[in-house]
Coordinates of C-alpha atoms and ligand atoms in Angstrom, one line a residue:
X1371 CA 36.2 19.5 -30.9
X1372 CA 34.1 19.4 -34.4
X1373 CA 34.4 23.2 -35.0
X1374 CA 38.6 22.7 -34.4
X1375 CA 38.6 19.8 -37.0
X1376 CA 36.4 22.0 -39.1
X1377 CA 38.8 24.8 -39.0
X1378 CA 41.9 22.4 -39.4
X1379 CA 40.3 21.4 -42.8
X1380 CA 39.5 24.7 -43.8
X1381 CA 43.1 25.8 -43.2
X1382 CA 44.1 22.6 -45.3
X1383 CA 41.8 23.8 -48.2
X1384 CA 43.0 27.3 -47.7
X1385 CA 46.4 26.6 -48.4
X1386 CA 46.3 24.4 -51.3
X1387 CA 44.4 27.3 -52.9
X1388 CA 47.0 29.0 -52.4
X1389 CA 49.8 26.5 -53.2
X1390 CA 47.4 26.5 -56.3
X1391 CA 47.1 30.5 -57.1
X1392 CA 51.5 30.6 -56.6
X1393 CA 52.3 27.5 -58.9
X1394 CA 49.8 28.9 -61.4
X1395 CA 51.5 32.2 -61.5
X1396 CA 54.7 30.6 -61.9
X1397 CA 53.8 28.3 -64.8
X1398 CA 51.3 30.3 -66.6
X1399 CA 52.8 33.9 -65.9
X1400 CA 49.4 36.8 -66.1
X1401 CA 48.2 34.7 -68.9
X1402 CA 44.3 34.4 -69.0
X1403 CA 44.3 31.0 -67.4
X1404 CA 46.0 32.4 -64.2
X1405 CA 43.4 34.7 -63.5
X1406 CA 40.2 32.2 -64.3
X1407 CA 42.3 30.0 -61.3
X1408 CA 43.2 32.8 -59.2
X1409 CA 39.5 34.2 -59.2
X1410 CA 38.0 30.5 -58.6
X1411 CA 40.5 29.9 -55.9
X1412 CA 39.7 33.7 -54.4
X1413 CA 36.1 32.8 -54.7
X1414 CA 36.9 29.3 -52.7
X1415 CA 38.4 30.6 -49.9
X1416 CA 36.5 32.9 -48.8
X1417 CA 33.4 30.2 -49.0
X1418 CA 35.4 28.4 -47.2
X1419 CA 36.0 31.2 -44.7
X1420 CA 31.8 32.0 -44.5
X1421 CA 30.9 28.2 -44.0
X1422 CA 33.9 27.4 -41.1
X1423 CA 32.2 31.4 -39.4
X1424 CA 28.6 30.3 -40.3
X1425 CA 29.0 26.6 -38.6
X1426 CA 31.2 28.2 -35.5
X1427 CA 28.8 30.6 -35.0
X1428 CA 25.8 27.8 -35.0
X1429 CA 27.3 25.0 -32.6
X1430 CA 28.0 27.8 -30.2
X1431 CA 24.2 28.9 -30.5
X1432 CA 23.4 24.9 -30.2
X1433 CA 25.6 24.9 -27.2
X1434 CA 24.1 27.8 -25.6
X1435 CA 20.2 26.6 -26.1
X1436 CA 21.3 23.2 -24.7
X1437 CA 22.8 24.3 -21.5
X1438 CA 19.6 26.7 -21.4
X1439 CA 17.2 23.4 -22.0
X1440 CA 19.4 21.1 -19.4
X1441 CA 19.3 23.9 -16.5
X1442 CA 15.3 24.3 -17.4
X1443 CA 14.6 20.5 -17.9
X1444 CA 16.4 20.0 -14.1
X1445 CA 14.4 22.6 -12.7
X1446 CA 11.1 20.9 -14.4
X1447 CA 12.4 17.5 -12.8
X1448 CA 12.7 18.9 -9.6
X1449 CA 9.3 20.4 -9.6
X1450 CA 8.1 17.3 -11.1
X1451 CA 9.0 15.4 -8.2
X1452 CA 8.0 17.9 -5.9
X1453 CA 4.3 17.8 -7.8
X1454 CA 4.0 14.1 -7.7
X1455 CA 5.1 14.2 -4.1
X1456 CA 2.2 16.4 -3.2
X1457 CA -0.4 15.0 -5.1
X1458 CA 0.5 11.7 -3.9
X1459 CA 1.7 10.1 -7.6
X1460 CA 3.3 7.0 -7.3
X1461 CA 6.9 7.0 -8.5
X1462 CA 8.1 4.0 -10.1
X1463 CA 11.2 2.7 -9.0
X1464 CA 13.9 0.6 -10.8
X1465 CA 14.7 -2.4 -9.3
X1466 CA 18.5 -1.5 -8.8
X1467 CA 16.9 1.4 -6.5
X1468 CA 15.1 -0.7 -4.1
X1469 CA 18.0 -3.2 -3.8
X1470 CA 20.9 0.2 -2.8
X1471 CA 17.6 1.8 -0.7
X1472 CA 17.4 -2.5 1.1
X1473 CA 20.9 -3.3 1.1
X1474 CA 20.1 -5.8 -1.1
X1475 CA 16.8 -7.0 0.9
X1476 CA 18.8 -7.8 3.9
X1477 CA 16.6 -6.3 7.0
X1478 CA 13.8 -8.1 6.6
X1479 CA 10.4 -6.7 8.7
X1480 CA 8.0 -9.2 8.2
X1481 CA 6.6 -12.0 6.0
X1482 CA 2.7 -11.9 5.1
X1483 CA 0.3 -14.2 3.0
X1484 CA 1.1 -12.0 -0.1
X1485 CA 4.6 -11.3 0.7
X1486 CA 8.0 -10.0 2.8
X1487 CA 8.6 -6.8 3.9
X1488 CA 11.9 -5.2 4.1
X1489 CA 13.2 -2.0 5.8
X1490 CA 15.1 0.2 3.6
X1491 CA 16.1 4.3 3.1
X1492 CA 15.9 5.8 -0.1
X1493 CA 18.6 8.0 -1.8
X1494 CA 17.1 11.2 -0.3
X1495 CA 16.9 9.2 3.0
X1496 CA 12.9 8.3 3.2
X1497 CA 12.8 5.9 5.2
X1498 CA 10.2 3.2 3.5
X1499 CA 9.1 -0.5 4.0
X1500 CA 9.7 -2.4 0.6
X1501 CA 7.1 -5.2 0.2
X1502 CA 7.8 -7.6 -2.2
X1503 CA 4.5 -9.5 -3.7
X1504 CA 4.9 -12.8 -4.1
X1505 CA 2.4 -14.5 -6.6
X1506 CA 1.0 -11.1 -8.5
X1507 CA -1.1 -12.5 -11.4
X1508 CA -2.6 -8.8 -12.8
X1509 CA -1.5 -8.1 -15.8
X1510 CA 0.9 -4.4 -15.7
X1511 CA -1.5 -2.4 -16.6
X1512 CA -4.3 -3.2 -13.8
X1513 CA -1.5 -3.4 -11.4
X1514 CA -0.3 0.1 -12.4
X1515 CA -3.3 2.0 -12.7
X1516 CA -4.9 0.3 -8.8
X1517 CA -1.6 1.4 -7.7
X1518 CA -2.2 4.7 -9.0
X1519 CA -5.4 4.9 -7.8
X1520 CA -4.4 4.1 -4.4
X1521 CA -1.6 6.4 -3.9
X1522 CA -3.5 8.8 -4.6
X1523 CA -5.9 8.7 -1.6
X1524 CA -4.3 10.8 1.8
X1525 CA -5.4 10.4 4.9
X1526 CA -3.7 11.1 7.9
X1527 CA -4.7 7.3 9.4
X1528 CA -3.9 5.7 6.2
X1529 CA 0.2 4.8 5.5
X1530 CA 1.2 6.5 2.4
X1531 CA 2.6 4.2 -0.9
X1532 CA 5.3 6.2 -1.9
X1533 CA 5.9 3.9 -5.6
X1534 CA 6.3 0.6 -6.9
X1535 CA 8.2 -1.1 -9.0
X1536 CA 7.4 -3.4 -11.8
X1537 CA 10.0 -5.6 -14.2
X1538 CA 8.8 -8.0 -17.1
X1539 CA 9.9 -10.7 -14.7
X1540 CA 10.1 -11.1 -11.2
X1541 CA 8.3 -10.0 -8.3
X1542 CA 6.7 -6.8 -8.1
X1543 CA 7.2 -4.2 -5.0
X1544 CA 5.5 -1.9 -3.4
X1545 CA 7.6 0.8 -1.5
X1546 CA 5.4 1.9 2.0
X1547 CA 6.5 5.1 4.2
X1548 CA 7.7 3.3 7.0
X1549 CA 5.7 3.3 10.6
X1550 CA 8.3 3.0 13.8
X1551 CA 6.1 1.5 16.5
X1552 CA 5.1 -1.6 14.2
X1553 CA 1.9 -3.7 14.0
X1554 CA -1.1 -3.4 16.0
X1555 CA -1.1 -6.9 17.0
X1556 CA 2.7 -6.6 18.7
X1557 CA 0.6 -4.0 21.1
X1558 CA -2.1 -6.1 22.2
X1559 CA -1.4 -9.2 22.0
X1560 CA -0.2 -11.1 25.1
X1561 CA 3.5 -12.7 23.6
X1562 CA 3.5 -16.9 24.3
X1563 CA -0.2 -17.1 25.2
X1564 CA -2.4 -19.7 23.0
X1565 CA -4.4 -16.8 22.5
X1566 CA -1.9 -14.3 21.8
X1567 CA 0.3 -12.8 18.8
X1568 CA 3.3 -14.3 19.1
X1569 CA 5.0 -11.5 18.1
X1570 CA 8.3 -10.2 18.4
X1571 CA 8.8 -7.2 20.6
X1572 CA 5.3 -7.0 22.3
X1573 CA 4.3 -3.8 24.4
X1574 CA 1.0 -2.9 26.0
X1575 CA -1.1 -0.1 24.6
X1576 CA -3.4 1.5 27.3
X1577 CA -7.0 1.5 27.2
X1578 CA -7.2 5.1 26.2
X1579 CA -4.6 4.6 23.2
X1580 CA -6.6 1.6 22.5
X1581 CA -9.7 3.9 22.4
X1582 CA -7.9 6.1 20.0
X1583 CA -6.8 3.8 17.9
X1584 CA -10.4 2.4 17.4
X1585 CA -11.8 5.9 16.5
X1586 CA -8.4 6.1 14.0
X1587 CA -9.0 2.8 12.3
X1588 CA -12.8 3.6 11.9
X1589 CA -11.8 7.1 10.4
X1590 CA -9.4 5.8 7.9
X1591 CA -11.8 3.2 6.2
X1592 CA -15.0 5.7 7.0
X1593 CA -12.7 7.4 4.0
X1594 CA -11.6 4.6 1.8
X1595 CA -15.7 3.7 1.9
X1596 CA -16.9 6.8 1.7
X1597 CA -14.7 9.8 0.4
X1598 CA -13.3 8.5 -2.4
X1599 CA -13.6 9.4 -5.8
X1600 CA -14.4 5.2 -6.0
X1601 CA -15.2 3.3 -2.6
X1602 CA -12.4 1.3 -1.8
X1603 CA -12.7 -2.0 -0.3
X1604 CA -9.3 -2.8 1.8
X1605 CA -10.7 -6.2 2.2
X1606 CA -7.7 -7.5 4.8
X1607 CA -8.3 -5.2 7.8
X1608 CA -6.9 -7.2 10.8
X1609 CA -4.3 -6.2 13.4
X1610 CA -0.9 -7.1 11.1
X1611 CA -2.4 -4.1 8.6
X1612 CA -2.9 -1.6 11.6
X1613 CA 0.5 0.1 12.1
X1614 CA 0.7 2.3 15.1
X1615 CA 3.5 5.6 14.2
X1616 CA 5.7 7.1 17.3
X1617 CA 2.6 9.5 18.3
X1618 CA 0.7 5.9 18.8
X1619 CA -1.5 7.3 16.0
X1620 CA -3.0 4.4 14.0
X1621 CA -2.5 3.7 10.4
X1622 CA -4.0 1.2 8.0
X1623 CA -1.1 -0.4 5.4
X1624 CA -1.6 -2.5 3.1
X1625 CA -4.3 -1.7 1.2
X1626 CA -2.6 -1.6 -2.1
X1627 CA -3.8 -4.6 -2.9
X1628 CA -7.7 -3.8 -2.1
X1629 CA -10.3 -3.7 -4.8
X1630 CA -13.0 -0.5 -6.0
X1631 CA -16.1 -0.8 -6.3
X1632 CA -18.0 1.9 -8.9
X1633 CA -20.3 4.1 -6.6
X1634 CA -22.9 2.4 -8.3
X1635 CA -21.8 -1.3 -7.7
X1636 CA -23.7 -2.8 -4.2
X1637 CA -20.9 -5.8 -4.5
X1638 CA -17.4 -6.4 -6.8
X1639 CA -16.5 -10.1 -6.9
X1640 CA -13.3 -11.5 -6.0
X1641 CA -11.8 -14.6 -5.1
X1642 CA -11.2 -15.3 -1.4
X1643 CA -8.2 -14.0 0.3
X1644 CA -7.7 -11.7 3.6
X1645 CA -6.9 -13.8 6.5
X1646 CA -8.9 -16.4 8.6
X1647 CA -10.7 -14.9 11.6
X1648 CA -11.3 -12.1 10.3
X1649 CA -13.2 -12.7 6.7
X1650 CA -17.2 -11.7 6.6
X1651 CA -19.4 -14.5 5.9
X1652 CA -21.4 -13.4 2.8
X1653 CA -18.0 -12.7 1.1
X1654 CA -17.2 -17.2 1.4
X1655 CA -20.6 -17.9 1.1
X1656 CA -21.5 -15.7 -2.3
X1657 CA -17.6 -14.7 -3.2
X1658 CA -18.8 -11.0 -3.7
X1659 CA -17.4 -8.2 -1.5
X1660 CA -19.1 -4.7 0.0
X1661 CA -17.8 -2.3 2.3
X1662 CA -19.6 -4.2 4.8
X1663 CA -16.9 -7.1 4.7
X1664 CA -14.9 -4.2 6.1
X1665 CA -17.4 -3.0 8.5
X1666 CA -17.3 -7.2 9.7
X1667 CA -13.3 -7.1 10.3
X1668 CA -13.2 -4.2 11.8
X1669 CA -15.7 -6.2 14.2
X1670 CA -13.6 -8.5 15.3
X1671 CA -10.7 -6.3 15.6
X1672 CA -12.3 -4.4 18.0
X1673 CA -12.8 -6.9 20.1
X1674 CA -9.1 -8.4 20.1
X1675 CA -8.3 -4.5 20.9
X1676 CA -10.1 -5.0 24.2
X1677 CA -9.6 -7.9 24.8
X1678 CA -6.2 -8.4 24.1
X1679 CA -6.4 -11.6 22.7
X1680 CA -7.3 -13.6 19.5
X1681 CA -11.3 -14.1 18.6
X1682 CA -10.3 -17.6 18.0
X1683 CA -8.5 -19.3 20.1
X1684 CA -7.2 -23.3 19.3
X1685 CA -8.0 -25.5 22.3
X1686 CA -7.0 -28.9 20.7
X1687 CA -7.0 -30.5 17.4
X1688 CA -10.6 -29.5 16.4
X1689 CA -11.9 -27.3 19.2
X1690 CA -11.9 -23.7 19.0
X1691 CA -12.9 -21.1 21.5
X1692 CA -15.0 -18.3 19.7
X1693 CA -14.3 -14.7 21.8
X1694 CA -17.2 -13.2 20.7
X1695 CA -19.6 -15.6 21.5
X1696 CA -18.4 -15.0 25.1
X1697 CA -18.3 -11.3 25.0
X1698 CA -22.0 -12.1 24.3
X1699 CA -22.5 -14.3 26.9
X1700 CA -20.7 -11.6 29.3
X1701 CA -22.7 -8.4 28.0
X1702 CA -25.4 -10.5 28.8
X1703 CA -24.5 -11.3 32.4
X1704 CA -23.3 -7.5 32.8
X1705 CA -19.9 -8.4 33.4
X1706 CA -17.9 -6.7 30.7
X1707 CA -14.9 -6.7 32.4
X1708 CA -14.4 -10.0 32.2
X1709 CA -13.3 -9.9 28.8
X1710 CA -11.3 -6.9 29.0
X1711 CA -7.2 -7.3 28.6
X1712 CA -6.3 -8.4 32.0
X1713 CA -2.8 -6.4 31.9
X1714 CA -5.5 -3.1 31.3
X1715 CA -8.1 -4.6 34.0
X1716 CA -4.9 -4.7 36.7
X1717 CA -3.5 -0.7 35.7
X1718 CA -7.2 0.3 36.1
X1719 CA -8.9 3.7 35.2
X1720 CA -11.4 1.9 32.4
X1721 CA -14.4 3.9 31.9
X1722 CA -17.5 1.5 31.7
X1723 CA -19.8 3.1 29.8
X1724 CA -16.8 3.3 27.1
X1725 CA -16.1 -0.2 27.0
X1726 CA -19.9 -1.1 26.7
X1727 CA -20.3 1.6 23.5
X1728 CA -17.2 -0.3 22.0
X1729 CA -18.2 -4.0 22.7
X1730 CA -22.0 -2.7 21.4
X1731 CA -20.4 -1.1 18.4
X1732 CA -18.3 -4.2 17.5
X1733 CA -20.8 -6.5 18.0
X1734 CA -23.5 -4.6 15.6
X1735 CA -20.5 -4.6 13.0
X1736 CA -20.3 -8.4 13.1
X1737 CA -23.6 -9.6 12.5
X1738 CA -23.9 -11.9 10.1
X1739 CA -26.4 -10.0 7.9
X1740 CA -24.3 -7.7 6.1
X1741 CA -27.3 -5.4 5.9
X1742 CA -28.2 -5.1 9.4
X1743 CA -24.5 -3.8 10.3
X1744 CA -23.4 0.3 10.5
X1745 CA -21.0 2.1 8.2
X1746 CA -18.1 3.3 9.1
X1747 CA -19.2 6.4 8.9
X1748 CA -21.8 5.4 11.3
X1749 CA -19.2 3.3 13.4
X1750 CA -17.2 6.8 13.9
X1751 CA -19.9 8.3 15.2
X1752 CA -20.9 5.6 17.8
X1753 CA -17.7 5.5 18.6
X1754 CA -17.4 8.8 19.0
X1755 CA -20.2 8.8 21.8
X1756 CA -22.4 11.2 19.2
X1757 CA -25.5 9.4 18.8
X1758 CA -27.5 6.6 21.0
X1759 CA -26.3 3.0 20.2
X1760 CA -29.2 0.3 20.7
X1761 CA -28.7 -3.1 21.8
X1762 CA -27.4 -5.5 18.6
X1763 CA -29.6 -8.0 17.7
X1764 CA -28.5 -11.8 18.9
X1765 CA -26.5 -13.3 16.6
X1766 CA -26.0 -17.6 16.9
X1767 CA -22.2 -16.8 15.5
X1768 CA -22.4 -20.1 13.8
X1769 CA -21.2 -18.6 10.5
X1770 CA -17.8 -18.3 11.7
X1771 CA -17.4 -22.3 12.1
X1772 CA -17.0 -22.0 8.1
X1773 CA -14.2 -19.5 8.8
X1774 CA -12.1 -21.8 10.9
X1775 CA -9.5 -23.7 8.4
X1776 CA -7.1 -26.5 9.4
X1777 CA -3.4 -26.3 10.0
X1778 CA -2.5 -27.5 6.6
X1779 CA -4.0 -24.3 5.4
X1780 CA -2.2 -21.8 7.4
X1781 CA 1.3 -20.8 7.0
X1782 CA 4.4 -20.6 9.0
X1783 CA 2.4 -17.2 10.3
X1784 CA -1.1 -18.3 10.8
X1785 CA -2.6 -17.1 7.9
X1786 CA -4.3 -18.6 5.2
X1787 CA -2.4 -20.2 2.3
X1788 CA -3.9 -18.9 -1.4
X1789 CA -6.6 -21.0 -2.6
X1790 CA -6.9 -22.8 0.7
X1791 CA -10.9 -23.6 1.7
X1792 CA -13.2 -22.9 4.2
X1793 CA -14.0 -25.7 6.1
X1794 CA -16.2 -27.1 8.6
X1795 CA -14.7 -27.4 12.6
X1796 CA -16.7 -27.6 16.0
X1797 CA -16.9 -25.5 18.5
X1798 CA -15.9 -25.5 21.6
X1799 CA -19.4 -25.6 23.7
X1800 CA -21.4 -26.0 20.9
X1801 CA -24.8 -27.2 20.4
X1802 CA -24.2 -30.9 19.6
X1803 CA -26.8 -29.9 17.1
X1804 CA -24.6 -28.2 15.0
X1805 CA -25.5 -29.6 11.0
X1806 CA -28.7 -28.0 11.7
X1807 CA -26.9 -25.1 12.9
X1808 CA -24.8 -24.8 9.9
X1809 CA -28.1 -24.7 7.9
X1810 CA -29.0 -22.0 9.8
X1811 CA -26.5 -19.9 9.0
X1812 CA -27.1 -21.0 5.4
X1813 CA -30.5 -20.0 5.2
X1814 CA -30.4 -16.8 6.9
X1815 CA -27.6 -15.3 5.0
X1816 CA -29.2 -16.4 1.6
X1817 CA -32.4 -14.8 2.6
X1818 CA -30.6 -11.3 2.3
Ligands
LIG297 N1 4.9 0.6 6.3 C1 5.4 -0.3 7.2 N2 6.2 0.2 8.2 C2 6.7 -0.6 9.1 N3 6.4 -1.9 9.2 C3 5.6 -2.5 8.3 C4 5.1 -1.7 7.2 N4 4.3 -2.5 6.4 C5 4.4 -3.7 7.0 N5 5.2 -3.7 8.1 C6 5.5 -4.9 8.9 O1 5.6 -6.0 8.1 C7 4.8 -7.1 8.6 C8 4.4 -7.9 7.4 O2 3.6 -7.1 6.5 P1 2.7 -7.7 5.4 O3 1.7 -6.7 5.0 O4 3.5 -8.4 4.4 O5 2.0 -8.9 6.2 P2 0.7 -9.2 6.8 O6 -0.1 -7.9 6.9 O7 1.0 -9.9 8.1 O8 0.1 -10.2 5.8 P3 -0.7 -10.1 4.5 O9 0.3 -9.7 3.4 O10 -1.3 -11.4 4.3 O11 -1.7 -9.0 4.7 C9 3.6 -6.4 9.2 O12 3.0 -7.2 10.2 C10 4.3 -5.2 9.9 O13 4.8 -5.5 11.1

């Protein structure tokens, strides 16, 4: 287009040069003056003729190196994306993006303390889980680089983040592979019971998948604590965060939002959050976190998985029954399975001497002295049957009576509200004693 405009004006300038050499000849005959005009106008034309050849010749050259560059930049994209794939980079998505990949946030999965989940399918038809953060106070960059950090860590019991997307307002996402079979706690829950889920679609998982799942749990944050380039503290392990994949293979989620802690660091402080139930003691009492508040919820998630029911269970207003104090009571008594899933009890073909070195591991993992409980690394190996387990120490559980929170701090879900505060409740069965309990618990943690 500018090269036949070029030319156009180059034949205009041409011809007037011409026009200019034939009215010269007539008016001034072969005088001197016709000549001086005729050479100039010679002399014009043809730089006129190099420039129009010189400029042609250059935007074709242009052209050339820019379909060169466009083919080589695509083929840089595409191995770009294929790099950051691999190497686990987290790709930033535009918010238009997630809204096509949603259908405009319409097939909603499931609503958390920190946000909603929606189903969606990417243009290249990933299929992902699109959580949308409610309340994010970190600034970009802290948000960005934790992100990065995260999505960088692969292990095959861990759900991949795939990206994120961040705007200068509104709500911040994070884009999840998405897991098929769902939450842990719609698998081992008992639907409608007091003590149950109260899940949707609720199956049954069988004591051996239930065994596996354990050993995958413990593997995945054995590796966030341990074989990372920082430890990383998921800091909300509970059964909503355990997705379970179509090979019933376990996967933590939701760990996007957990904290690091320097190799060097014994504790990172944080404000409370995670969920009731399933918080460690020291972390309320002292508000500093360790990998040992993870080694405490993974506790108590063990012991839902076996027994198929919540640790704490609402009898009325202000009573609560504690599961673990009773799986104490029953280790005691030799009659662990009492507190094993009755749907699992009634299908049979429970190997005792597993269920003992699970209830034994979980126990250890929930003492109150964050000291006195294993790793995770250690906690695979038990679990793995590799080395002897003693018998835990006795525990009074009275700690946990801090953990239990009212109904006007839960939400529609169960879980606790932001900000909401620990506060004090009885127990069902309790020593009537229990101020003097409460001091124990007190005392004995600060003596760490
Ligand atoms: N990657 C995923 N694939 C499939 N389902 C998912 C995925 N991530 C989350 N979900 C579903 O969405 C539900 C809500 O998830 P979300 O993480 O928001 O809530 P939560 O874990 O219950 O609460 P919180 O945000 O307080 O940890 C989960 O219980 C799970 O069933």
């Amino acid at each position: 287009m500018e090269d036949r405009r070029a030319k156009q004006i180059a034949f205009s300038i041409i011809l007037l040069l011409i026009i200019l050499i034939i009215t010269s000849r007539l008016s001034l005959k072969l005088s001197e003056t016709f000549f001086l005009i005729c050479g100039a106008a010679i002399a014009a034309i043809f730089a006129v003729v190099t420039v129009v050849i010189i400029r042609v010749r250059f935007n074709a050259r242009r052209k050339q190196l820019e379909i060169q560059l466009d083919s080589q930049g695509r083929e840089l994209r595409i191995e770009y994306s294929f790099l950051r794939k691999v190497a686990g980079v987290p790709t930033k998505f535009r918010h238009r993006e997630l809204e096509e990949a949603t259908d405009g946030f319409k097939s909603l999965i499931g609503r958390g303390g920190s946000g909603t989940v929606y189903r969606g399918i990417l243009s290249d038809g990933t299929a992902v889980a699109v959580k949308r953060i409610d309340g994010e106070e970190r600034g970009e960059k802290a948000f960005k680089s934790e992100v990065a950090a995260i999505a960088s860590v692969q292990h095959v019991n861990l759900v991949r983040l795939l990206g994120y997307c961040i705007a200068s307002t509104g709500p911040r996402f994070l884009v999840y592979e998405f897991i098929h079979n769902g939450s842990l706690d719609n698998w081992i829950f008992v639907k409608s019971s007091n003590c149950g889920g109260g899940g949707r679609r609720n199956g049954c998982l069988s004591w051996d998948l239930r065994c596996r799942v354990a050993i995958d749990v413990a593997k995945a944050l054995s590796y966030l604590h341990h074989d990372c380039r920082s430890c990383i503290l998921h800091l909300d392990v509970k059964p909503e965060n355990i997705l379970i994949d179509e090979n019933y293979r376990a996967l933590v989620s939701d760990f996007g939002l957990s904290k690091l802690k320097g190799r060097d660091e014994s504790r990172v402080v944080t404000t409370i959050r995670g969920t009731r139930g399933y918080l460690a003691p020291e972390w309320i009492l002292e508000n500093g976190v360790s990998e040992k508040c993870d080694v405490y919820s993974y506790g108590m998630v063990l012991l839902e998985i076996i027994g198929g029911r919540r640790n704490i269970c609402k009898m009325s207003k202000k009573k609560f029954e504690f599961f673990p104090r009773i799986v104490v009571e029953k280790l005691k008594e030799e009659k662990l399975m009492e507190i094993v899933d009755e749907r699992l009890v009634m299908v049979g073909g429970i190997d005792e001497r597993v269920l003992q070195r699970m209830v034994v591991v979980a126990l250890w993992c929930i003492q109150e002295k964050a000291k006195l409980r294993p790793t995770m690394a250690e906690v695979v190996e038990m679990l793995e049957g590799r080395v002897v387990i003693e018998d835990p120490p006795n525990t009074q559980m009275l700690v946990v009576d801090l953990l239990s929170i009212g109904d006007d701090d839960d939400d529609e879900n169960g879980n606790r509200k932001r900000g909401a505060r620990p506060r004090f409740v009885e127990m069902d069965g309790d020593d009537p004693s229990t101020s003097a309990g409460y001091s124990f618990a007190f005392s004995s943690l600060s003596g760490r």
